[in-house]
PDB file of C-alpha atoms in Angstrom:
ATOM      1  CA  MET A  20       7.398   6.570  28.130  1.00 94.00           C
ATOM      2  CA  ILE A  21       4.919   6.901  25.269  1.00 97.00           C
ATOM      3  CA  LYS A  22       1.365   6.017  26.267  1.00 97.00           C
ATOM      4  CA  ILE A  23      -0.794   4.442  23.575  1.00 97.00           C
ATOM      5  CA  GLY A  24      -4.541   3.982  23.693  1.00 97.00           C
ATOM      6  CA  LEU A  25      -6.170   1.360  21.486  1.00 97.00           C
ATOM      7  CA  LEU A  26      -9.842   2.285  20.997  1.00 97.00           C
ATOM      8  CA  VAL A  27     -12.105  -0.674  20.216  1.00 97.00           C
ATOM      9  CA  GLN A  28     -15.848  -0.973  19.588  1.00 95.00           C
ATOM     10  CA  PRO A  29     -18.104  -4.052  19.518  1.00 96.00           C
ATOM     11  CA  SER A  30     -17.275  -6.386  16.598  1.00 95.00           C
ATOM     12  CA  PHE A  31     -13.785  -4.921  16.214  1.00 95.00           C
ATOM     13  CA  GLN A  32     -11.342  -6.865  14.063  1.00 91.00           C
ATOM     14  CA  VAL A  33      -9.135  -8.923  16.322  1.00 92.00           C
ATOM     15  CA  LEU A  34      -6.160  -8.777  13.924  1.00 91.00           C
ATOM     16  CA  SER A  35      -5.886  -5.068  14.736  1.00 91.00           C
ATOM     17  CA  LEU A  36      -4.579  -6.071  18.155  1.00 93.00           C
ATOM     18  CA  ALA A  37      -1.451  -7.381  16.428  1.00 93.00           C
ATOM     19  CA  CYS A  38      -0.080  -3.852  16.366  1.00 94.00           C
ATOM     20  CA  MET A  39       0.418  -4.148  20.129  1.00 96.00           C
ATOM     21  CA  SER A  40       3.096  -6.764  19.527  1.00 96.00           C
ATOM     22  CA  VAL A  41       5.196  -4.150  17.733  1.00 96.00           C
ATOM     23  CA  PHE A  42       5.272  -1.918  20.803  1.00 97.00           C
ATOM     24  CA  GLU A  43       5.833  -4.908  23.080  1.00 97.00           C
ATOM     25  CA  MET A  44       8.802  -6.021  20.985  1.00 96.00           C
ATOM     26  CA  ALA A  45      10.172  -2.466  20.946  1.00 97.00           C
ATOM     27  CA  ASN A  46      10.189  -2.539  24.752  1.00 97.00           C
ATOM     28  CA  TYR A  47      11.825  -5.961  24.765  1.00 96.00           C
ATOM     29  CA  THR A  48      14.472  -4.974  22.207  1.00 96.00           C
ATOM     30  CA  ALA A  49      15.341  -1.683  23.901  1.00 96.00           C
ATOM     31  CA  GLU A  50      15.313  -3.380  27.325  1.00 96.00           C
ATOM     32  CA  GLU A  51      13.215  -0.548  28.712  1.00 96.00           C
ATOM     33  CA  GLU A  52       9.579   0.533  28.789  1.00 96.00           C
ATOM     34  CA  LEU A  53       9.375   2.738  25.715  1.00 98.00           C
ATOM     35  CA  TYR A  54       5.626   2.204  25.323  1.00 98.00           C
ATOM     36  CA  GLU A  55       2.673   1.619  27.611  1.00 97.00           C
ATOM     37  CA  ILE A  56      -0.488   0.276  25.974  1.00 96.00           C
ATOM     38  CA  ARG A  57      -4.062   0.417  27.214  1.00 96.00           C
ATOM     39  CA  ILE A  58      -7.149  -0.913  25.438  1.00 97.00           C
ATOM     40  CA  VAL A  59     -10.113   1.438  25.878  1.00 97.00           C
ATOM     41  CA  SER A  60     -13.755   1.672  24.872  1.00 97.00           C
ATOM     42  CA  GLU A  61     -16.629   4.067  25.475  1.00 96.00           C
ATOM     43  CA  GLU A  62     -18.050   2.289  28.523  1.00 95.00           C
ATOM     44  CA  GLY A  63     -15.153   0.083  29.567  1.00 95.00           C
ATOM     45  CA  GLY A  64     -15.520  -3.581  30.493  1.00 97.00           C
ATOM     46  CA  PRO A  65     -15.474  -6.570  28.110  1.00 97.00           C
ATOM     47  CA  VAL A  66     -15.834  -5.807  24.390  1.00 97.00           C
ATOM     48  CA  ARG A  67     -16.597  -8.606  21.949  1.00 96.00           C
ATOM     49  CA  ALA A  68     -14.560  -8.920  18.748  1.00 95.00           C
ATOM     50  CA  SER A  69     -15.967  -9.986  15.381  1.00 92.00           C
ATOM     51  CA  VAL A  70     -14.686 -13.543  15.948  1.00 91.00           C
ATOM     52  CA  GLY A  71     -16.455 -13.836  19.307  1.00 92.00           C
ATOM     53  CA  ALA A  72     -13.522 -13.416  21.688  1.00 93.00           C
ATOM     54  CA  THR A  73     -13.664 -10.587  24.202  1.00 95.00           C
ATOM     55  CA  VAL A  74     -11.054  -8.193  25.577  1.00 96.00           C
ATOM     56  CA  GLU A  75     -11.205  -6.246  28.809  1.00 97.00           C
ATOM     57  CA  THR A  76     -11.145  -2.474  28.330  1.00 97.00           C
ATOM     58  CA  ALA A  77     -10.987   0.695  30.401  1.00 96.00           C
ATOM     59  CA  PRO A  78     -13.403   3.610  29.768  1.00 96.00           C
ATOM     60  CA  PHE A  79     -11.783   6.237  27.586  1.00 94.00           C
ATOM     61  CA  ALA A  80     -13.391   9.264  29.272  1.00 88.00           C
ATOM     62  CA  ARG A  81     -10.455  10.267  31.485  1.00 81.00           C
ATOM     63  CA  ALA A  82      -7.588   8.505  29.760  1.00 86.00           C
ATOM     64  CA  ARG A  83      -4.658  10.580  28.530  1.00 90.00           C
ATOM     65  CA  PHE A  84      -2.397   9.316  25.773  1.00 95.00           C
ATOM     66  CA  ASP A  85       0.377  10.361  23.468  1.00 97.00           C
ATOM     67  CA  THR A  86      -1.119   8.303  20.637  1.00 97.00           C
ATOM     68  CA  LEU A  87      -4.665   7.089  20.018  1.00 98.00           C
ATOM     69  CA  ILE A  88      -5.173   4.128  17.660  1.00 98.00           C
ATOM     70  CA  VAL A  89      -8.748   3.716  16.419  1.00 97.00           C
ATOM     71  CA  VAL A  90      -9.518   0.137  15.426  1.00 95.00           C
ATOM     72  CA  GLY A  91     -11.919  -0.740  12.613  1.00 92.00           C
ATOM     73  CA  ILE A  92     -14.780  -3.194  12.266  1.00 93.00           C
ATOM     74  CA  PRO A  93     -15.382  -5.603   9.350  1.00 92.00           C
ATOM     75  CA  GLN A  94     -18.159  -3.514   7.788  1.00 90.00           C
ATOM     76  CA  PRO A  95     -18.016   0.296   8.240  1.00 92.00           C
ATOM     77  CA  ALA A  96     -20.996   1.630  10.207  1.00 92.00           C
ATOM     78  CA  PRO A  97     -21.822   4.848  12.079  1.00 93.00           C
ATOM     79  CA  SER A  98     -20.249   5.112  15.537  1.00 94.00           C
ATOM     80  CA  SER A  99     -21.952   6.272  18.724  1.00 95.00           C
ATOM     81  CA  PRO A 100     -22.053  10.043  19.384  1.00 96.00           C
ATOM     82  CA  GLY A 101     -19.792   9.486  22.390  1.00 96.00           C
ATOM     83  CA  VAL A 102     -17.084   7.812  20.324  1.00 96.00           C
ATOM     84  CA  VAL A 103     -17.272  10.441  17.581  1.00 97.00           C
ATOM     85  CA  SER A 104     -17.042  13.277  20.110  1.00 96.00           C
ATOM     86  CA  TYR A 105     -14.080  11.666  21.867  1.00 96.00           C
ATOM     87  CA  VAL A 106     -12.173  11.133  18.607  1.00 97.00           C
ATOM     88  CA  ARG A 107     -13.009  14.661  17.417  1.00 96.00           C
ATOM     89  CA  LYS A 108     -11.387  16.182  20.522  1.00 95.00           C
ATOM     90  CA  SER A 109      -8.454  13.786  20.585  1.00 95.00           C
ATOM     91  CA  LEU A 110      -6.272  15.615  18.075  1.00 91.00           C
ATOM     92  CA  ASP A 111      -6.154  18.627  20.412  1.00 93.00           C
ATOM     93  CA  ARG A 112      -5.320  16.375  23.362  1.00 94.00           C
ATOM     94  CA  PHE A 113      -2.910  13.862  21.883  1.00 96.00           C
ATOM     95  CA  ARG A 114       0.181  14.065  19.675  1.00 96.00           C
ATOM     96  CA  ARG A 115      -1.051  11.454  17.185  1.00 96.00           C
ATOM     97  CA  VAL A 116      -4.426  10.093  16.211  1.00 97.00           C
ATOM     98  CA  THR A 117      -4.295   7.003  14.026  1.00 97.00           C
ATOM     99  CA  SER A 118      -6.593   4.406  12.512  1.00 97.00           C
ATOM    100  CA  ILE A 119      -6.280   0.831  11.338  1.00 96.00           C
ATOM    101  CA  CYS A 120      -8.379  -0.381   8.412  1.00 94.00           C
ATOM    102  CA  THR A 121     -11.972   0.915   8.599  1.00 95.00           C
ATOM    103  CA  GLY A 122     -11.124   2.909  11.707  1.00 96.00           C
ATOM    104  CA  ALA A 123     -10.557   5.674   9.150  1.00 97.00           C
ATOM    105  CA  PHE A 124     -14.346   5.985   8.851  1.00 97.00           C
ATOM    106  CA  ILE A 125     -14.510   6.962  12.534  1.00 97.00           C
ATOM    107  CA  LEU A 126     -11.853   9.611  11.939  1.00 98.00           C
ATOM    108  CA  GLY A 127     -13.940  10.778   9.004  1.00 97.00           C
ATOM    109  CA  GLU A 128     -17.078  11.015  11.153  1.00 97.00           C
ATOM    110  CA  ALA A 129     -15.095  13.093  13.637  1.00 97.00           C
ATOM    111  CA  GLY A 130     -13.927  15.490  10.916  1.00 97.00           C
ATOM    112  CA  LEU A 131     -10.247  14.623  11.303  1.00 97.00           C
ATOM    113  CA  LEU A 132      -9.819  13.698   7.639  1.00 97.00           C
ATOM    114  CA  ASP A 133     -11.069  17.031   6.284  1.00 96.00           C
ATOM    115  CA  GLY A 134      -8.324  18.565   4.158  1.00 95.00           C
ATOM    116  CA  ARG A 135      -6.010  15.627   4.829  1.00 94.00           C
ATOM    117  CA  ARG A 136      -4.664  12.673   2.874  1.00 92.00           C
ATOM    118  CA  ALA A 137      -5.890   9.307   4.131  1.00 94.00           C
ATOM    119  CA  THR A 138      -6.160   5.642   3.275  1.00 93.00           C
ATOM    120  CA  THR A 139      -8.059   2.540   4.389  1.00 93.00           C
ATOM    121  CA  HIS A 140      -8.610  -1.024   3.206  1.00 92.00           C
ATOM    122  CA  TRP A 141      -8.701  -0.980  -0.604  1.00 87.00           C
ATOM    123  CA  LYS A 142     -12.170  -2.572  -0.575  1.00 89.00           C
ATOM    124  CA  TYR A 143     -13.668   0.428   1.248  1.00 92.00           C
ATOM    125  CA  ALA A 144     -11.481   3.283  -0.012  1.00 91.00           C
ATOM    126  CA  ARG A 145     -14.038   4.560  -2.515  1.00 92.00           C
ATOM    127  CA  ASP A 146     -16.768   4.482   0.132  1.00 95.00           C
ATOM    128  CA  LEU A 147     -14.521   6.566   2.392  1.00 96.00           C
ATOM    129  CA  ALA A 148     -13.958   9.090  -0.401  1.00 95.00           C
ATOM    130  CA  ARG A 149     -17.685   9.277  -1.145  1.00 96.00           C
ATOM    131  CA  LEU A 150     -18.727   9.779   2.473  1.00 97.00           C
ATOM    132  CA  TYR A 151     -15.981  12.280   3.259  1.00 97.00           C
ATOM    133  CA  PRO A 152     -15.337  14.270   0.085  1.00 96.00           C
ATOM    134  CA  ASN A 153     -13.143  16.801   1.908  1.00 96.00           C
ATOM    135  CA  ALA A 154     -10.570  14.062   2.486  1.00 96.00           C
ATOM    136  CA  GLN A 155      -7.994  13.146  -0.141  1.00 92.00           C
ATOM    137  CA  VAL A 156      -8.334   9.367  -0.107  1.00 92.00           C
ATOM    138  CA  GLU A 157      -5.517   7.324  -1.651  1.00 87.00           C
ATOM    139  CA  GLU A 158      -6.736   3.774  -2.022  1.00 79.00           C
ATOM    140  CA  ASP A 159      -3.416   2.083  -2.765  1.00 74.00           C
ATOM    141  CA  ARG A 160      -1.195   2.985   0.184  1.00 81.00           C
ATOM    142  CA  ILE A 161      -0.092   0.956   3.219  1.00 83.00           C
ATOM    143  CA  PHE A 162      -0.311   3.951   5.528  1.00 88.00           C
ATOM    144  CA  ILE A 163      -0.348   7.742   5.275  1.00 89.00           C
ATOM    145  CA  ILE A 164       0.823  10.431   7.695  1.00 90.00           C
ATOM    146  CA  ASP A 165      -0.714  13.878   7.455  1.00 90.00           C
ATOM    147  CA  ASP A 166      -0.180  16.445  10.208  1.00 86.00           C
ATOM    148  CA  GLY A 167      -0.575  14.215  13.244  1.00 92.00           C
ATOM    149  CA  VAL A 168      -3.226  11.980  11.659  1.00 96.00           C
ATOM    150  CA  TRP A 169      -2.083   8.514  10.561  1.00 95.00           C
ATOM    151  CA  THR A 170      -4.331   6.142   8.616  1.00 95.00           C
ATOM    152  CA  SER A 171      -3.516   2.633   7.421  1.00 93.00           C
ATOM    153  CA  ALA A 172      -4.805   0.015   5.048  1.00 90.00           C
ATOM    154  CA  GLY A 173      -6.512  -3.100   6.338  1.00 85.00           C
ATOM    155  CA  MET A 174      -5.505  -6.210   8.225  1.00 78.00           C
ATOM    156  CA  THR A 175      -1.710  -6.612   8.604  1.00 85.00           C
ATOM    157  CA  ALA A 176      -1.096  -2.978   7.577  1.00 89.00           C
ATOM    158  CA  GLY A 177      -1.631  -2.140  11.252  1.00 92.00           C
ATOM    159  CA  ILE A 178       1.742  -3.784  11.910  1.00 92.00           C
ATOM    160  CA  ASP A 179       3.365  -1.559   9.279  1.00 89.00           C
ATOM    161  CA  LEU A 180       1.681   1.458  10.850  1.00 92.00           C
ATOM    162  CA  ALA A 181       3.044   0.576  14.290  1.00 94.00           C
ATOM    163  CA  LEU A 182       6.534  -0.050  12.887  1.00 92.00           C
ATOM    164  CA  GLY A 183       6.336   3.382  11.267  1.00 91.00           C
ATOM    165  CA  MET A 184       5.554   4.896  14.664  1.00 94.00           C
ATOM    166  CA  VAL A 185       8.519   3.128  16.265  1.00 94.00           C
ATOM    167  CA  GLU A 186      10.747   4.479  13.496  1.00 90.00           C
ATOM    168  CA  LYS A 187       9.453   8.029  14.012  1.00 91.00           C
ATOM    169  CA  ASP A 188       9.802   7.776  17.782  1.00 96.00           C
ATOM    170  CA  PHE A 189      13.094   5.934  18.191  1.00 95.00           C
ATOM    171  CA  GLY A 190      14.749   5.575  14.796  1.00 91.00           C
ATOM    172  CA  LEU A 191      15.060   3.220  11.847  1.00 84.00           C
ATOM    173  CA  ASP A 192      17.474   0.780  13.492  1.00 90.00           C
ATOM    174  CA  LEU A 193      15.037  -0.114  16.267  1.00 93.00           C
ATOM    175  CA  ALA A 194      12.138  -0.450  13.815  1.00 90.00           C
ATOM    176  CA  ARG A 195      14.172  -2.812  11.646  1.00 86.00           C
ATOM    177  CA  GLU A 196      15.219  -4.921  14.616  1.00 91.00           C
ATOM    178  CA  VAL A 197      11.618  -5.150  15.833  1.00 93.00           C
ATOM    179  CA  ALA A 198      10.489  -6.255  12.356  1.00 89.00           C
ATOM    180  CA  ARG A 199      13.257  -8.882  12.258  1.00 88.00           C
ATOM    181  CA  LYS A 200      12.343 -10.301  15.647  1.00 91.00           C
ATOM    182  CA  MET A 201       8.674 -10.417  14.668  1.00 91.00           C
ATOM    183  CA  VAL A 202       9.667 -12.353  11.519  1.00 84.00           C
ATOM    184  CA  VAL A 203       8.078  -9.703   9.337  1.00 80.00           C
ATOM    185  CA  TYR A 204       9.405 -10.587   5.890  1.00 53.00           C
ATOM    186  CA  HIS A 205       9.588  -6.990   4.709  1.00 51.00           C
ATOM    187  CA  ARG A 206       9.000  -3.802   6.686  1.00 52.00           C
ATOM    188  CA  ARG A 207       6.743  -1.988   4.241  1.00 54.00           C
ATOM    189  CA  ALA A 208       6.929   1.781   4.104  1.00 50.00           C
ATOM    190  CA  GLY A 209       3.743   3.824   4.056  1.00 46.00           C
ATOM    191  CA  GLY A 210       3.879   4.690   0.378  1.00 47.00           C
ATOM    192  CA  GLN A 211       4.085   1.094  -0.767  1.00 48.00           C
ATOM    193  CA  SER A 212       1.193  -0.374  -2.702  1.00 50.00           C
ATOM    194  CA  GLN A 213      -1.437  -2.462  -0.907  1.00 47.00           C
ATOM    195  CA  HIS A 214      -1.166  -4.938  -3.777  1.00 49.00           C
ATOM    196  CA  SER A 215       1.635  -7.400  -4.476  1.00 55.00           C
ATOM    197  CA  ALA A 216       2.734  -8.554  -7.906  1.00 62.00           C
ATOM    198  CA  LEU A 217       3.240 -12.086  -6.582  1.00 59.00           C
ATOM    199  CA  LEU A 218      -0.213 -12.119  -5.023  1.00 57.00           C
ATOM    200  CA  ASP A 219      -1.852 -10.686  -8.129  1.00 62.00           C
ATOM    201  CA  MET A 220      -0.355 -13.454 -10.268  1.00 71.00           C
ATOM    202  CA  ASP A 221      -1.860 -16.048  -7.902  1.00 70.00           C
ATOM    203  CA  ALA A 222       0.220 -19.047  -8.952  1.00 76.00           C
ATOM    204  CA  LYS A 223      -1.377 -22.266  -7.731  1.00 79.00           C
ATOM    205  CA  SER A 224       1.365 -24.910  -7.949  1.00 88.00           C
ATOM    206  CA  ASP A 225       4.521 -25.095  -5.867  1.00 88.00           C
ATOM    207  CA  ARG A 226       6.634 -25.265  -9.028  1.00 90.00           C
ATOM    208  CA  ILE A 227       5.373 -21.986 -10.480  1.00 91.00           C
ATOM    209  CA  GLN A 228       5.531 -20.320  -7.069  1.00 87.00           C
ATOM    210  CA  SER A 229       9.134 -21.490  -6.756  1.00 90.00           C
ATOM    211  CA  ALA A 230       9.961 -19.986 -10.145  1.00 92.00           C
ATOM    212  CA  LEU A 231       8.406 -16.647  -9.167  1.00 90.00           C
ATOM    213  CA  ALA A 232      10.238 -16.638  -5.832  1.00 88.00           C
ATOM    214  CA  TYR A 233      13.484 -17.384  -7.680  1.00 92.00           C
ATOM    215  CA  ALA A 234      12.809 -14.496 -10.061  1.00 92.00           C
ATOM    216  CA  LYS A 235      12.091 -12.087  -7.198  1.00 88.00           C
ATOM    217  CA  ARG A 236      15.392 -13.038  -5.519  1.00 90.00           C
ATOM    218  CA  ASN A 237      17.385 -12.688  -8.747  1.00 93.00           C
ATOM    219  CA  LEU A 238      15.952  -9.673 -10.547  1.00 93.00           C
ATOM    220  CA  ARG A 239      19.457  -8.437 -11.399  1.00 92.00           C
ATOM    221  CA  LYS A 240      19.980 -11.503 -13.642  1.00 93.00           C
ATOM    222  CA  PRO A 241      18.641 -11.820 -17.219  1.00 92.00           C
ATOM    223  CA  LEU A 242      16.037 -14.432 -16.106  1.00 94.00           C
ATOM    224  CA  SER A 243      15.363 -16.340 -19.302  1.00 95.00           C
ATOM    225  CA  VAL A 244      12.544 -18.852 -19.651  1.00 95.00           C
ATOM    226  CA  GLU A 245      15.191 -21.554 -19.358  1.00 95.00           C
ATOM    227  CA  ASP A 246      16.368 -20.142 -15.998  1.00 95.00           C
ATOM    228  CA  LEU A 247      12.843 -20.043 -14.610  1.00 95.00           C
ATOM    229  CA  ALA A 248      12.006 -23.484 -15.976  1.00 95.00           C
ATOM    230  CA  GLU A 249      15.070 -24.913 -14.243  1.00 95.00           C
ATOM    231  CA  ALA A 250      13.968 -23.311 -10.936  1.00 93.00           C
ATOM    232  CA  ALA A 251      10.566 -24.969 -11.432  1.00 93.00           C
ATOM    233  CA  HIS A 252      12.110 -28.328 -12.420  1.00 93.00           C
ATOM    234  CA  LEU A 253      10.207 -28.325 -15.714  1.00 94.00           C
ATOM    235  CA  SER A 254      11.206 -28.244 -19.354  1.00 95.00           C
ATOM    236  CA  PRO A 255      10.988 -24.754 -20.941  1.00 94.00           C
ATOM    237  CA  ARG A 256       7.964 -25.818 -23.010  1.00 94.00           C
ATOM    238  CA  GLN A 257       6.128 -27.338 -20.004  1.00 94.00           C
ATOM    239  CA  PHE A 258       7.003 -24.330 -17.896  1.00 95.00           C
ATOM    240  CA  SER A 259       5.773 -21.717 -20.379  1.00 94.00           C
ATOM    241  CA  ARG A 260       2.481 -23.545 -20.857  1.00 93.00           C
ATOM    242  CA  ALA A 261       1.909 -24.088 -17.110  1.00 94.00           C
ATOM    243  CA  PHE A 262       3.002 -20.550 -16.229  1.00 93.00           C
ATOM    244  CA  ARG A 263       0.535 -18.878 -18.583  1.00 92.00           C
ATOM    245  CA  ALA A 264      -2.266 -21.236 -17.506  1.00 92.00           C
ATOM    246  CA  GLU A 265      -1.755 -20.351 -13.820  1.00 90.00           C
ATOM    247  CA  THR A 266      -0.932 -16.637 -14.002  1.00 90.00           C
ATOM    248  CA  GLY A 267      -2.498 -15.499 -17.265  1.00 89.00           C
ATOM    249  CA  LYS A 268       0.827 -13.875 -18.204  1.00 89.00           C
ATOM    250  CA  SER A 269       3.912 -14.791 -20.127  1.00 94.00           C
ATOM    251  CA  PRO A 270       7.055 -15.341 -18.044  1.00 94.00           C
ATOM    252  CA  ALA A 271       8.604 -12.199 -19.558  1.00 93.00           C
ATOM    253  CA  LYS A 272       5.632 -10.019 -18.597  1.00 92.00           C
ATOM    254  CA  ALA A 273       5.551 -11.473 -15.082  1.00 93.00           C
ATOM    255  CA  VAL A 274       9.246 -10.745 -14.581  1.00 94.00           C
ATOM    256  CA  GLU A 275       8.680  -7.176 -15.760  1.00 93.00           C
ATOM    257  CA  HIS A 276       5.925  -6.746 -13.169  1.00 90.00           C
ATOM    258  CA  LEU A 277       8.255  -7.988 -10.415  1.00 92.00           C
ATOM    259  CA  ARG A 278      10.984  -5.634 -11.617  1.00 93.00           C
ATOM    260  CA  LEU A 279       8.582  -2.709 -11.696  1.00 92.00           C
ATOM    261  CA  GLU A 280       7.423  -3.418  -8.147  1.00 86.00           C
ATOM    262  CA  ALA A 281      11.000  -3.627  -6.840  1.00 89.00           C
ATOM    263  CA  ALA A 282      12.130  -0.574  -8.813  1.00 92.00           C
ATOM    264  CA  ARG A 283       9.239   1.554  -7.565  1.00 88.00           C
ATOM    265  CA  VAL A 284      10.082   0.697  -3.955  1.00 83.00           C
ATOM    266  CA  MET A 285      13.735   1.672  -4.557  1.00 87.00           C
ATOM    267  CA  ILE A 286      12.746   4.861  -6.359  1.00 89.00           C
ATOM    268  CA  GLU A 287      10.377   5.981  -3.598  1.00 81.00           C
ATOM    269  CA  GLN A 288      12.317   4.796  -0.546  1.00 74.00           C
ATOM    270  CA  SER A 289      16.020   5.087  -1.381  1.00 82.00           C
ATOM    271  CA  HIS A 290      18.462   7.700  -2.612  1.00 86.00           C
ATOM    272  CA  HIS A 291      20.064   5.444  -5.217  1.00 90.00           C
ATOM    273  CA  PRO A 292      20.609   7.092  -8.624  1.00 93.00           C
ATOM    274  CA  ILE A 293      18.156   6.075 -11.341  1.00 94.00           C
ATOM    275  CA  ASP A 294      20.891   4.190 -13.206  1.00 94.00           C
ATOM    276  CA  VAL A 295      21.648   2.103 -10.100  1.00 93.00           C
ATOM    277  CA  VAL A 296      17.964   1.265  -9.594  1.00 94.00           C
ATOM    278  CA  ALA A 297      17.699   0.160 -13.222  1.00 95.00           C
ATOM    279  CA  THR A 298      20.747  -2.094 -12.862  1.00 94.00           C
ATOM    280  CA  GLU A 299      19.754  -3.585  -9.508  1.00 93.00           C
ATOM    281  CA  THR A 300      16.254  -4.489 -10.696  1.00 94.00           C
ATOM    282  CA  GLY A 301      17.347  -5.964 -14.010  1.00 95.00           C
ATOM    283  CA  PHE A 302      16.186  -3.286 -16.443  1.00 93.00           C
ATOM    284  CA  ALA A 303      19.748  -2.948 -17.734  1.00 84.00           C
ATOM    285  CA  ASP A 304      19.460   0.774 -18.500  1.00 90.00           C
ATOM    286  CA  ARG A 305      17.404   3.755 -17.319  1.00 93.00           C
ATOM    287  CA  GLU A 306      15.648   4.293 -20.649  1.00 95.00           C
ATOM    288  CA  ARG A 307      14.229   0.779 -20.687  1.00 94.00           C
ATOM    289  CA  MET A 308      13.045   1.273 -17.107  1.00 95.00           C
ATOM    290  CA  ARG A 309      11.557   4.682 -17.948  1.00 94.00           C
ATOM    291  CA  ARG A 310       9.471   3.186 -20.750  1.00 94.00           C
ATOM    292  CA  ALA A 311       8.253   0.404 -18.450  1.00 93.00           C
ATOM    293  CA  PHE A 312       7.278   2.968 -15.768  1.00 93.00           C
ATOM    294  CA  LEU A 313       5.326   5.019 -18.307  1.00 93.00           C
ATOM    295  CA  ARG A 314       3.403   1.927 -19.430  1.00 92.00           C
ATOM    296  CA  ALA A 315       2.637   0.781 -15.900  1.00 87.00           C
ATOM    297  CA  PHE A 316       2.262   4.003 -13.893  1.00 85.00           C
ATOM    298  CA  GLY A 317       1.816   6.730 -16.489  1.00 89.00           C
ATOM    299  CA  GLN A 318       4.792   8.624 -15.016  1.00 88.00           C
ATOM    300  CA  PRO A 319       8.585   8.354 -15.273  1.00 92.00           C
ATOM    301  CA  PRO A 320      10.681   7.302 -12.255  1.00 93.00           C
ATOM    302  CA  GLN A 321      11.850  10.858 -11.518  1.00 92.00           C
ATOM    303  CA  VAL A 322       8.289  12.088 -11.012  1.00 89.00           C
ATOM    304  CA  LEU A 323       7.424   9.241  -8.627  1.00 86.00           C
ATOM    305  CA  ARG A 324      10.582   9.956  -6.617  1.00 87.00           C
ATOM    306  CA  ARG A 325       9.747  13.668  -6.406  1.00 85.00           C
ATOM    307  CA  VAL A 326       6.199  12.930  -5.220  1.00 77.00           C
ATOM    308  CA  ALA A 327       7.461  10.433  -2.611  1.00 74.00           C
ATOM    309  CA  ARG A 328       9.926  12.989  -1.219  1.00 74.00           C
ATOM    310  CA  MET A 329       7.246  15.638  -1.024  1.00 69.00           C
ATOM    311  CA  GLU A 330       5.027  13.189   0.904  1.00 59.00           C
ATOM    312  CA  THR A 331       7.889  12.383   3.292  1.00 56.00           C
ATOM    313  CA  VAL A 332       8.465  16.080   4.027  1.00 52.00           C
ATOM    314  CA  GLY A 333       4.742  16.618   4.576  1.00 50.00           C
ATOM    315  CA  GLY A 334       4.452  13.581   6.862  1.00 49.00           C
ATOM    316  CA  ALA A 335       7.364  14.672   9.021  1.00 46.00           C
ATOM    317  CA  ALA A 336       5.609  17.873  10.027  1.00 42.00           C
TER     318      ALA A 336
END
């Protein structure tokens, strides 16, 4: 059984507790106790979350875990000397030390990010890099693994982090089944961007959202303005005008952004040949996709795949 400690401090973000559901569902799915979870704090007793609810905790002084998860607070602030000392020593005691959201700042205070790659909520990533210049902060990643230290982005990224742990501990099939039972729409890998093309376009009306959802499901198709207008139940002229007013982009540019997002995920997380990725995401040929990657990311697909594989090898250590 893998013992997990969830370290909270006053005003912790209650959404961070959602990661516990991943381990609970792993136990349920496997029909055995794969994980045991304990919530701990410096003094023990009730600890108040940022929303006002409280959780009961055990003191961390004598607790022994396989994995320590350090939970963040809404606004990064210095931790108590006791917490910093405990986290500093934890990497020698435990197999994994991880953080959710601004919990990365506590790892930074403890010196665990020195010489390591790390991430946190995009809003605070530059503050993390400024305060801990010996860390290599990557502000647009869901989670990062570096030599026993795992850090994640904010909010729901803690669920992705926990799913990543389940995959490392018990395999991809169990992680996928846990995600399915939790109704997680897409089990995001660590290297995926914190930002979503659909979210960035911020369509307001149901009709434009329906057209974008249709496009995302059918990237392999040509996706003309007429196709998207039909999905939105508008005439092509009405659709084009409404689409640009809501998203600030032309339909063609929006579709390219969706294709780029899908292609980058396939490039970084699959072993499909470049030609297959181009076909499956609607770019038609690899040269057209290469030009789009250079415009958007400044690098061709092959370079992004090589970097992703190097990161995977480094994270597996």
